[in-house]
Amino acid sequence: MSTLGKCFLVALIYATLAEDFKLKHQPASKPVRLFTEEELTRYDGSQEDEPIYMAVKGVVFDVTTGKEFYGKDAPYNALVGKDSTRAVAKMSLDPEDLTSDTTGLTDEQLESLDSIFEDTYKTKYPIVGYTASRILSADGSPNKDFKPEDQPHFQIRDEF
């Protein structure tokens, strides 16, 4: 193969890989929003024309591309339309675990939660918002521990 042919082949491979990288790592195109528990239930996969949302650790993900897992009558449909942090940590579909409450979880379960959150949800699904309980205190006042800049995929232009 000639030198020119090799250069062309290298340039073609580089362009292809660069295009793949761009497709996999695009920032959110729509601003994220705040979801109440009631609003989140609307996105439980039961309506064909609605996206499917699931919250983990108070972060709401659009899992519509995983419809075969999360859609109506799918194996993990019980996890959608709510914050299922405890269920993800315990790898459970028990109705008692379908909550954001992490009280009493073991260190191993919390490590599992962090791993699944980082390696599965953050890498596969776009973030569309946060649960109100993550940002607001029970009385509706701002949660002083919540810092948007510390949140996954936070970009100021996406928030405003």
Short mmCIF file of N, CA, C and O in Angstrom, two decimals, residues 12-141:
data_model
loop_
_atom_site.label_atom_id
_atom_site.label_comp_id
_atom_site.label_asym_id
_atom_site.label_seq_id
_atom_site.Cartn_x
_atom_site.Cartn_y
_atom_site.Cartn_z
N LEU A 12 -9.12 8.31 7.66
CA LEU A 12 -10.49 7.78 7.66
C LEU A 12 -10.83 7.14 9.00
O LEU A 12 -11.90 7.38 9.57
N ILE A 13 -9.91 6.35 9.55
CA ILE A 13 -10.13 5.72 10.86
C ILE A 13 -10.27 6.79 11.94
O ILE A 13 -11.16 6.73 12.78
N TYR A 14 -9.40 7.79 11.93
CA TYR A 14 -9.45 8.87 12.90
C TYR A 14 -10.80 9.60 12.83
O TYR A 14 -11.44 9.84 13.84
N ALA A 15 -11.23 9.92 11.62
CA ALA A 15 -12.51 10.62 11.45
C ALA A 15 -13.68 9.78 11.95
O ALA A 15 -14.60 10.29 12.59
N THR A 16 -13.64 8.49 11.69
CA THR A 16 -14.70 7.58 12.14
C THR A 16 -14.74 7.52 13.66
O THR A 16 -15.80 7.63 14.28
N LEU A 17 -13.58 7.34 14.28
CA LEU A 17 -13.52 7.28 15.75
C LEU A 17 -13.94 8.60 16.37
O LEU A 17 -14.65 8.62 17.39
N ALA A 18 -13.52 9.70 15.80
CA ALA A 18 -13.90 11.01 16.33
C ALA A 18 -15.41 11.21 16.24
O ALA A 18 -16.03 11.74 17.16
N GLU A 19 -16.01 10.75 15.16
CA GLU A 19 -17.47 10.86 15.00
C GLU A 19 -18.18 10.00 16.04
O GLU A 19 -19.16 10.43 16.65
N ASP A 20 -17.68 8.78 16.28
CA ASP A 20 -18.26 7.91 17.31
C ASP A 20 -18.17 8.58 18.68
O ASP A 20 -19.10 8.54 19.46
N PHE A 21 -17.04 9.18 18.97
CA PHE A 21 -16.85 9.84 20.27
C PHE A 21 -17.85 10.99 20.43
O PHE A 21 -18.47 11.13 21.47
N LYS A 22 -18.04 11.77 19.37
CA LYS A 22 -18.99 12.89 19.44
C LYS A 22 -20.40 12.40 19.68
O LYS A 22 -21.13 12.98 20.45
N LEU A 23 -20.79 11.32 19.03
CA LEU A 23 -22.15 10.82 19.20
C LEU A 23 -22.40 10.31 20.61
O LEU A 23 -23.48 10.48 21.15
N LYS A 24 -21.42 9.70 21.24
CA LYS A 24 -21.60 9.11 22.55
C LYS A 24 -21.50 10.14 23.68
O LYS A 24 -21.92 9.87 24.79
N HIS A 25 -20.91 11.29 23.44
CA HIS A 25 -20.65 12.22 24.52
C HIS A 25 -21.20 13.62 24.22
O HIS A 25 -20.54 14.61 24.40
N GLN A 26 -22.44 13.67 23.75
CA GLN A 26 -23.05 14.96 23.49
C GLN A 26 -23.70 15.50 24.75
O GLN A 26 -24.35 14.75 25.47
N PRO A 27 -23.53 16.80 25.04
CA PRO A 27 -24.20 17.37 26.20
C PRO A 27 -25.71 17.41 25.96
O PRO A 27 -26.18 17.32 24.84
N ALA A 28 -26.43 17.55 27.05
CA ALA A 28 -27.89 17.63 26.95
C ALA A 28 -28.29 18.79 26.07
O ALA A 28 -27.69 19.86 26.12
N SER A 29 -29.30 18.58 25.23
CA SER A 29 -29.73 19.65 24.33
C SER A 29 -30.90 20.43 24.92
O SER A 29 -31.22 21.50 24.45
N LYS A 30 -31.57 19.85 25.92
CA LYS A 30 -32.68 20.54 26.56
C LYS A 30 -32.31 20.82 28.01
O LYS A 30 -31.57 20.05 28.61
N PRO A 31 -32.84 21.89 28.56
CA PRO A 31 -32.55 22.16 29.97
C PRO A 31 -33.14 21.07 30.85
O PRO A 31 -34.17 20.47 30.52
N VAL A 32 -32.47 20.80 31.96
CA VAL A 32 -33.02 19.83 32.91
C VAL A 32 -34.10 20.52 33.72
O VAL A 32 -34.19 21.74 33.76
N ARG A 33 -34.94 19.73 34.38
CA ARG A 33 -36.03 20.31 35.16
C ARG A 33 -36.19 19.59 36.49
O ARG A 33 -35.59 18.55 36.72
N LEU A 34 -37.02 20.14 37.31
CA LEU A 34 -37.33 19.60 38.62
C LEU A 34 -38.61 18.79 38.53
O LEU A 34 -39.60 19.26 37.97
N PHE A 35 -38.60 17.58 39.07
CA PHE A 35 -39.77 16.70 39.05
C PHE A 35 -40.27 16.44 40.46
O PHE A 35 -39.48 16.08 41.33
N THR A 36 -41.58 16.59 40.66
CA THR A 36 -42.17 16.13 41.90
C THR A 36 -42.42 14.63 41.75
O THR A 36 -42.39 14.10 40.62
N GLU A 37 -42.69 13.95 42.85
CA GLU A 37 -43.00 12.52 42.76
C GLU A 37 -44.20 12.27 41.86
O GLU A 37 -44.22 11.32 41.08
N GLU A 38 -45.21 13.13 41.98
CA GLU A 38 -46.41 12.98 41.17
C GLU A 38 -46.13 13.15 39.68
O GLU A 38 -46.64 12.39 38.85
N GLU A 39 -45.31 14.14 39.34
CA GLU A 39 -44.98 14.36 37.93
C GLU A 39 -44.20 13.18 37.35
O GLU A 39 -44.43 12.77 36.21
N LEU A 40 -43.31 12.64 38.13
CA LEU A 40 -42.48 11.54 37.66
C LEU A 40 -43.30 10.29 37.34
O LEU A 40 -42.98 9.55 36.41
N THR A 41 -44.40 10.08 38.06
CA THR A 41 -45.24 8.90 37.81
C THR A 41 -45.85 8.91 36.41
O THR A 41 -46.17 7.85 35.87
N ARG A 42 -45.96 10.07 35.80
CA ARG A 42 -46.51 10.19 34.44
C ARG A 42 -45.62 9.48 33.40
O ARG A 42 -46.10 9.07 32.35
N TYR A 43 -44.34 9.31 33.73
CA TYR A 43 -43.38 8.76 32.78
C TYR A 43 -43.01 7.32 33.15
O TYR A 43 -41.84 6.93 33.13
N ASP A 44 -44.03 6.50 33.42
CA ASP A 44 -43.81 5.14 33.90
C ASP A 44 -43.84 4.08 32.80
O ASP A 44 -43.85 2.89 33.07
N GLY A 45 -43.85 4.51 31.56
CA GLY A 45 -43.84 3.56 30.45
C GLY A 45 -45.20 3.05 30.03
O GLY A 45 -45.32 2.27 29.09
N SER A 46 -46.25 3.49 30.71
CA SER A 46 -47.59 2.98 30.38
C SER A 46 -48.19 3.68 29.17
O SER A 46 -49.08 3.13 28.53
N GLN A 47 -47.72 4.87 28.84
CA GLN A 47 -48.23 5.61 27.68
C GLN A 47 -47.21 5.52 26.54
O GLN A 47 -46.07 5.94 26.69
N GLU A 48 -47.65 5.00 25.42
CA GLU A 48 -46.77 4.78 24.27
C GLU A 48 -46.12 6.07 23.77
O GLU A 48 -44.98 6.06 23.32
N ASP A 49 -46.82 7.18 23.85
CA ASP A 49 -46.31 8.45 23.30
C ASP A 49 -45.51 9.28 24.30
O ASP A 49 -45.09 10.38 23.98
N GLU A 50 -45.28 8.78 25.49
CA GLU A 50 -44.52 9.50 26.52
C GLU A 50 -43.15 8.87 26.70
O GLU A 50 -42.99 7.66 26.57
N PRO A 51 -42.14 9.68 27.05
CA PRO A 51 -40.83 9.09 27.36
C PRO A 51 -40.91 8.31 28.67
O PRO A 51 -41.88 8.43 29.43
N ILE A 52 -39.89 7.51 28.94
CA ILE A 52 -39.83 6.71 30.16
C ILE A 52 -38.70 7.28 31.03
O ILE A 52 -37.55 7.31 30.60
N TYR A 53 -39.07 7.72 32.24
CA TYR A 53 -38.10 8.33 33.14
C TYR A 53 -37.95 7.49 34.40
O TYR A 53 -38.91 6.90 34.88
N MET A 54 -36.75 7.53 34.92
CA MET A 54 -36.43 6.81 36.16
C MET A 54 -35.43 7.65 36.93
O MET A 54 -34.51 8.21 36.33
N ALA A 55 -35.61 7.75 38.24
CA ALA A 55 -34.66 8.49 39.06
C ALA A 55 -33.83 7.54 39.91
O ALA A 55 -34.34 6.55 40.43
N VAL A 56 -32.55 7.87 40.01
CA VAL A 56 -31.62 7.17 40.88
C VAL A 56 -30.80 8.25 41.58
O VAL A 56 -30.26 9.14 40.91
N LYS A 57 -30.76 8.19 42.90
CA LYS A 57 -30.04 9.19 43.70
C LYS A 57 -30.56 10.60 43.41
O LYS A 57 -29.80 11.56 43.41
N GLY A 58 -31.84 10.71 43.09
CA GLY A 58 -32.44 12.02 42.85
C GLY A 58 -32.18 12.59 41.47
O GLY A 58 -32.61 13.69 41.17
N VAL A 59 -31.49 11.86 40.62
CA VAL A 59 -31.20 12.29 39.25
C VAL A 59 -32.17 11.56 38.33
O VAL A 59 -32.26 10.33 38.37
N VAL A 60 -32.89 12.32 37.50
CA VAL A 60 -33.89 11.72 36.62
C VAL A 60 -33.27 11.46 35.25
O VAL A 60 -32.75 12.37 34.60
N PHE A 61 -33.34 10.20 34.83
CA PHE A 61 -32.78 9.76 33.56
C PHE A 61 -33.90 9.42 32.58
O PHE A 61 -34.94 8.89 32.98
N ASP A 62 -33.67 9.70 31.30
CA ASP A 62 -34.58 9.27 30.24
C ASP A 62 -34.11 7.90 29.78
O ASP A 62 -33.10 7.77 29.08
N VAL A 63 -34.83 6.85 30.18
CA VAL A 63 -34.44 5.47 29.85
C VAL A 63 -35.26 4.92 28.69
O VAL A 63 -35.32 3.70 28.49
N THR A 64 -35.87 5.81 27.90
CA THR A 64 -36.71 5.40 26.79
C THR A 64 -35.98 4.50 25.81
O THR A 64 -36.57 3.55 25.27
N THR A 65 -34.68 4.73 25.59
CA THR A 65 -33.93 3.88 24.66
C THR A 65 -33.80 2.45 25.17
O THR A 65 -33.50 1.55 24.39
N GLY A 66 -34.03 2.24 26.45
CA GLY A 66 -34.03 0.91 27.02
C GLY A 66 -35.43 0.38 27.22
O GLY A 66 -35.71 -0.35 28.18
N LYS A 67 -36.32 0.74 26.30
CA LYS A 67 -37.73 0.37 26.41
C LYS A 67 -37.94 -1.13 26.61
O LYS A 67 -38.86 -1.55 27.31
N GLU A 68 -37.07 -1.95 26.01
CA GLU A 68 -37.22 -3.40 26.17
C GLU A 68 -36.98 -3.85 27.61
O GLU A 68 -37.42 -4.91 28.02
N PHE A 69 -36.31 -3.00 28.40
CA PHE A 69 -36.08 -3.30 29.81
C PHE A 69 -37.05 -2.57 30.73
O PHE A 69 -37.46 -3.09 31.76
N TYR A 70 -37.39 -1.32 30.35
CA TYR A 70 -38.16 -0.44 31.24
C TYR A 70 -39.58 -0.13 30.79
O TYR A 70 -40.35 0.46 31.53
N GLY A 71 -39.93 -0.49 29.57
CA GLY A 71 -41.26 -0.18 29.04
C GLY A 71 -42.36 -1.00 29.70
O GLY A 71 -42.12 -1.84 30.57
N LYS A 72 -43.58 -0.75 29.24
CA LYS A 72 -44.74 -1.47 29.77
C LYS A 72 -44.54 -2.98 29.64
O LYS A 72 -44.15 -3.47 28.59
N ASP A 73 -44.79 -3.69 30.73
CA ASP A 73 -44.66 -5.15 30.81
C ASP A 73 -43.22 -5.65 30.65
O ASP A 73 -43.00 -6.86 30.51
N ALA A 74 -42.23 -4.76 30.69
CA ALA A 74 -40.82 -5.17 30.60
C ALA A 74 -40.31 -5.57 31.98
O ALA A 74 -40.91 -5.23 33.00
N PRO A 75 -39.20 -6.29 32.05
CA PRO A 75 -38.74 -6.85 33.32
C PRO A 75 -38.46 -5.82 34.42
O PRO A 75 -38.66 -6.10 35.60
N TYR A 76 -37.98 -4.62 34.05
CA TYR A 76 -37.63 -3.62 35.07
C TYR A 76 -38.60 -2.44 35.09
O TYR A 76 -38.27 -1.37 35.59
N ASN A 77 -39.79 -2.63 34.56
CA ASN A 77 -40.78 -1.56 34.53
C ASN A 77 -41.14 -1.05 35.91
O ASN A 77 -41.47 0.13 36.08
N ALA A 78 -41.04 -1.88 36.93
CA ALA A 78 -41.36 -1.46 38.29
C ALA A 78 -40.47 -0.32 38.77
O ALA A 78 -40.84 0.45 39.65
N LEU A 79 -39.28 -0.15 38.17
CA LEU A 79 -38.32 0.87 38.59
C LEU A 79 -38.62 2.26 38.04
O LEU A 79 -38.11 3.25 38.55
N VAL A 80 -39.44 2.36 37.00
CA VAL A 80 -39.62 3.64 36.32
C VAL A 80 -40.79 4.44 36.88
O VAL A 80 -41.66 3.91 37.56
N GLY A 81 -40.75 5.75 36.59
CA GLY A 81 -41.80 6.63 37.07
C GLY A 81 -41.65 7.00 38.53
O GLY A 81 -42.59 7.52 39.15
N LYS A 82 -40.46 6.77 39.08
CA LYS A 82 -40.22 7.05 40.50
C LYS A 82 -38.71 7.08 40.76
O LYS A 82 -37.93 6.74 39.88
N ASP A 83 -38.34 7.46 41.97
CA ASP A 83 -36.94 7.36 42.38
C ASP A 83 -36.76 5.98 42.99
O ASP A 83 -37.31 5.68 44.04
N SER A 84 -36.01 5.14 42.32
CA SER A 84 -35.82 3.74 42.72
C SER A 84 -34.43 3.48 43.27
O SER A 84 -33.87 2.39 43.10
N THR A 85 -33.88 4.46 43.97
CA THR A 85 -32.52 4.35 44.47
C THR A 85 -32.30 3.09 45.31
O THR A 85 -31.33 2.36 45.10
N ARG A 86 -33.17 2.86 46.27
CA ARG A 86 -33.01 1.69 47.16
C ARG A 86 -33.06 0.38 46.37
O ARG A 86 -32.26 -0.52 46.59
N ALA A 87 -33.99 0.29 45.44
CA ALA A 87 -34.13 -0.94 44.64
C ALA A 87 -32.88 -1.18 43.80
O ALA A 87 -32.43 -2.33 43.67
N VAL A 88 -32.30 -0.12 43.23
CA VAL A 88 -31.08 -0.27 42.44
C VAL A 88 -29.94 -0.73 43.34
O VAL A 88 -29.17 -1.63 42.98
N ALA A 89 -29.83 -0.15 44.52
CA ALA A 89 -28.76 -0.52 45.46
C ALA A 89 -28.87 -1.99 45.87
O ALA A 89 -27.86 -2.69 45.96
N LYS A 90 -30.09 -2.44 46.08
CA LYS A 90 -30.32 -3.81 46.55
C LYS A 90 -30.53 -4.80 45.40
O LYS A 90 -30.65 -6.00 45.63
N MET A 91 -30.59 -4.27 44.17
CA MET A 91 -30.90 -5.09 43.00
C MET A 91 -32.20 -5.85 43.25
O MET A 91 -32.27 -7.08 43.14
N SER A 92 -33.21 -5.08 43.60
CA SER A 92 -34.48 -5.64 44.04
C SER A 92 -35.64 -5.03 43.26
O SER A 92 -35.59 -3.86 42.88
N LEU A 93 -36.67 -5.81 43.06
CA LEU A 93 -37.91 -5.30 42.47
C LEU A 93 -39.05 -5.37 43.49
O LEU A 93 -40.21 -5.19 43.14
N ASP A 94 -38.70 -5.61 44.73
CA ASP A 94 -39.68 -5.67 45.81
C ASP A 94 -40.33 -4.30 45.96
O ASP A 94 -39.63 -3.28 46.04
N PRO A 95 -41.65 -4.21 45.97
CA PRO A 95 -42.33 -2.92 46.09
C PRO A 95 -41.87 -2.08 47.29
O PRO A 95 -41.83 -0.85 47.20
N GLU A 96 -41.46 -2.71 48.37
CA GLU A 96 -40.97 -1.97 49.53
C GLU A 96 -39.66 -1.25 49.24
O GLU A 96 -39.31 -0.28 49.92
N ASP A 97 -38.91 -1.72 48.26
CA ASP A 97 -37.61 -1.12 47.92
C ASP A 97 -37.71 -0.04 46.85
O ASP A 97 -36.71 0.59 46.52
N LEU A 98 -38.88 0.18 46.30
CA LEU A 98 -39.05 1.16 45.22
C LEU A 98 -39.19 2.56 45.83
O LEU A 98 -40.24 3.20 45.77
N THR A 99 -38.08 3.05 46.38
CA THR A 99 -38.07 4.33 47.08
C THR A 99 -36.68 4.96 46.99
O THR A 99 -35.71 4.29 46.65
N SER A 100 -36.61 6.22 47.34
CA SER A 100 -35.32 6.92 47.36
C SER A 100 -34.60 6.75 48.69
O SER A 100 -33.44 7.12 48.83
N ASP A 101 -35.27 6.17 49.67
CA ASP A 101 -34.72 6.04 51.02
C ASP A 101 -33.56 5.04 51.04
O ASP A 101 -33.71 3.88 50.65
N THR A 102 -32.41 5.49 51.50
CA THR A 102 -31.23 4.62 51.57
C THR A 102 -30.90 4.22 53.02
O THR A 102 -29.87 3.60 53.26
N THR A 103 -31.78 4.55 53.94
CA THR A 103 -31.55 4.22 55.34
C THR A 103 -31.38 2.72 55.52
O THR A 103 -32.17 1.92 55.01
N GLY A 104 -30.32 2.34 56.23
CA GLY A 104 -30.10 0.93 56.55
C GLY A 104 -29.41 0.11 55.48
O GLY A 104 -29.21 -1.09 55.67
N LEU A 105 -29.04 0.72 54.37
CA LEU A 105 -28.33 -0.04 53.34
C LEU A 105 -26.91 -0.35 53.82
O LEU A 105 -26.30 0.45 54.53
N THR A 106 -26.40 -1.50 53.44
CA THR A 106 -25.04 -1.88 53.83
C THR A 106 -24.02 -1.11 53.00
O THR A 106 -24.36 -0.55 51.94
N ASP A 107 -22.78 -1.12 53.44
CA ASP A 107 -21.70 -0.48 52.66
C ASP A 107 -21.59 -1.11 51.28
O ASP A 107 -21.38 -0.42 50.28
N GLU A 108 -21.77 -2.43 51.22
CA GLU A 108 -21.70 -3.13 49.94
C GLU A 108 -22.82 -2.67 49.00
O GLU A 108 -22.59 -2.45 47.81
N GLN A 109 -24.03 -2.50 49.53
CA GLN A 109 -25.15 -2.04 48.72
C GLN A 109 -24.93 -0.60 48.25
O GLN A 109 -25.25 -0.26 47.11
N LEU A 110 -24.37 0.25 49.11
CA LEU A 110 -24.10 1.64 48.73
C LEU A 110 -23.01 1.71 47.66
O LEU A 110 -23.10 2.52 46.73
N GLU A 111 -22.01 0.84 47.77
CA GLU A 111 -20.97 0.78 46.73
C GLU A 111 -21.57 0.31 45.41
O GLU A 111 -21.22 0.82 44.35
N SER A 112 -22.44 -0.68 45.49
CA SER A 112 -23.11 -1.18 44.29
C SER A 112 -23.94 -0.07 43.64
O SER A 112 -23.92 0.11 42.42
N LEU A 113 -24.66 0.68 44.46
CA LEU A 113 -25.46 1.80 43.97
C LEU A 113 -24.59 2.80 43.23
O LEU A 113 -24.91 3.21 42.10
N ASP A 114 -23.49 3.20 43.84
CA ASP A 114 -22.60 4.16 43.20
C ASP A 114 -22.05 3.63 41.88
O ASP A 114 -21.97 4.35 40.89
N SER A 115 -21.68 2.36 41.87
CA SER A 115 -21.14 1.75 40.66
C SER A 115 -22.17 1.72 39.54
O SER A 115 -21.88 2.12 38.40
N ILE A 116 -23.38 1.28 39.84
CA ILE A 116 -24.43 1.22 38.83
C ILE A 116 -24.81 2.63 38.36
O ILE A 116 -25.00 2.87 37.17
N PHE A 117 -24.87 3.57 39.29
CA PHE A 117 -25.20 4.95 38.96
C PHE A 117 -24.17 5.52 37.98
O PHE A 117 -24.52 6.11 36.95
N GLU A 118 -22.90 5.35 38.29
CA GLU A 118 -21.82 5.90 37.47
C GLU A 118 -21.64 5.14 36.15
O GLU A 118 -21.53 5.75 35.10
N ASP A 119 -21.59 3.81 36.25
CA ASP A 119 -21.21 3.01 35.09
C ASP A 119 -22.37 2.62 34.17
O ASP A 119 -22.13 2.22 33.04
N THR A 120 -23.58 2.70 34.67
CA THR A 120 -24.72 2.33 33.83
C THR A 120 -25.56 3.55 33.49
O THR A 120 -25.61 3.96 32.34
N TYR A 121 -26.19 4.13 34.48
CA TYR A 121 -27.15 5.20 34.20
C TYR A 121 -26.48 6.46 33.64
O TYR A 121 -26.93 6.99 32.63
N LYS A 122 -25.41 6.92 34.25
CA LYS A 122 -24.77 8.14 33.76
C LYS A 122 -24.14 7.96 32.39
O LYS A 122 -24.03 8.92 31.63
N THR A 123 -23.72 6.76 32.06
CA THR A 123 -23.08 6.55 30.76
C THR A 123 -24.06 6.21 29.65
O THR A 123 -23.79 6.50 28.49
N LYS A 124 -25.21 5.62 29.99
CA LYS A 124 -26.14 5.16 28.96
C LYS A 124 -27.32 6.09 28.70
O LYS A 124 -27.86 6.10 27.60
N TYR A 125 -27.75 6.83 29.73
CA TYR A 125 -29.01 7.56 29.60
C TYR A 125 -28.84 9.05 29.89
O TYR A 125 -28.15 9.43 30.82
N PRO A 126 -29.52 9.90 29.10
CA PRO A 126 -29.42 11.34 29.35
C PRO A 126 -30.15 11.75 30.63
O PRO A 126 -31.18 11.19 30.99
N ILE A 127 -29.58 12.73 31.29
CA ILE A 127 -30.20 13.30 32.48
C ILE A 127 -31.20 14.35 32.02
O ILE A 127 -30.87 15.23 31.23
N VAL A 128 -32.44 14.24 32.53
CA VAL A 128 -33.48 15.19 32.15
C VAL A 128 -33.91 16.07 33.32
O VAL A 128 -34.66 17.01 33.15
N GLY A 129 -33.43 15.75 34.52
CA GLY A 129 -33.79 16.58 35.66
C GLY A 129 -33.39 15.96 36.98
O GLY A 129 -32.62 15.01 37.04
N TYR A 130 -33.97 16.55 38.02
CA TYR A 130 -33.72 16.10 39.39
C TYR A 130 -35.06 15.99 40.10
O TYR A 130 -36.02 16.66 39.75
N THR A 131 -35.11 15.15 41.12
CA THR A 131 -36.33 15.06 41.92
C THR A 131 -36.36 16.24 42.88
O THR A 131 -35.32 16.71 43.35
N ALA A 132 -37.56 16.71 43.16
CA ALA A 132 -37.71 17.84 44.08
C ALA A 132 -37.11 17.51 45.44
O ALA A 132 -36.52 18.37 46.09
N SER A 133 -37.23 16.25 45.86
CA SER A 133 -36.71 15.87 47.17
C SER A 133 -35.19 15.99 47.25
O SER A 133 -34.63 16.14 48.32
N ARG A 134 -34.51 15.95 46.11
CA ARG A 134 -33.05 16.11 46.11
C ARG A 134 -32.65 17.57 46.28
O ARG A 134 -31.63 17.88 46.88
N ILE A 135 -33.47 18.47 45.76
CA ILE A 135 -33.12 19.89 45.75
C ILE A 135 -33.81 20.67 46.87
O ILE A 135 -33.28 21.66 47.36
N LEU A 136 -34.98 20.20 47.28
CA LEU A 136 -35.76 20.92 48.29
C LEU A 136 -35.85 20.12 49.58
O LEU A 136 -35.91 18.89 49.55
N SER A 137 -35.90 20.82 50.69
CA SER A 137 -36.12 20.18 51.98
C SER A 137 -37.60 19.84 52.11
O SER A 137 -38.43 20.27 51.30
N ALA A 138 -37.95 19.07 53.13
CA ALA A 138 -39.33 18.64 53.33
C ALA A 138 -40.30 19.82 53.43
O ALA A 138 -41.45 19.73 53.00
N ASP A 139 -39.83 20.95 53.96
CA ASP A 139 -40.70 22.13 54.10
C ASP A 139 -40.76 22.98 52.83
O ASP A 139 -41.40 24.02 52.80
N GLY A 140 -40.07 22.54 51.76
CA GLY A 140 -40.10 23.28 50.50
C GLY A 140 -38.99 24.30 50.36
O GLY A 140 -38.83 24.91 49.30
N SER A 141 -38.20 24.49 51.40
CA SER A 141 -37.08 25.42 51.31
C SER A 141 -35.91 24.75 50.59
O SER A 141 -35.83 23.51 50.55
#
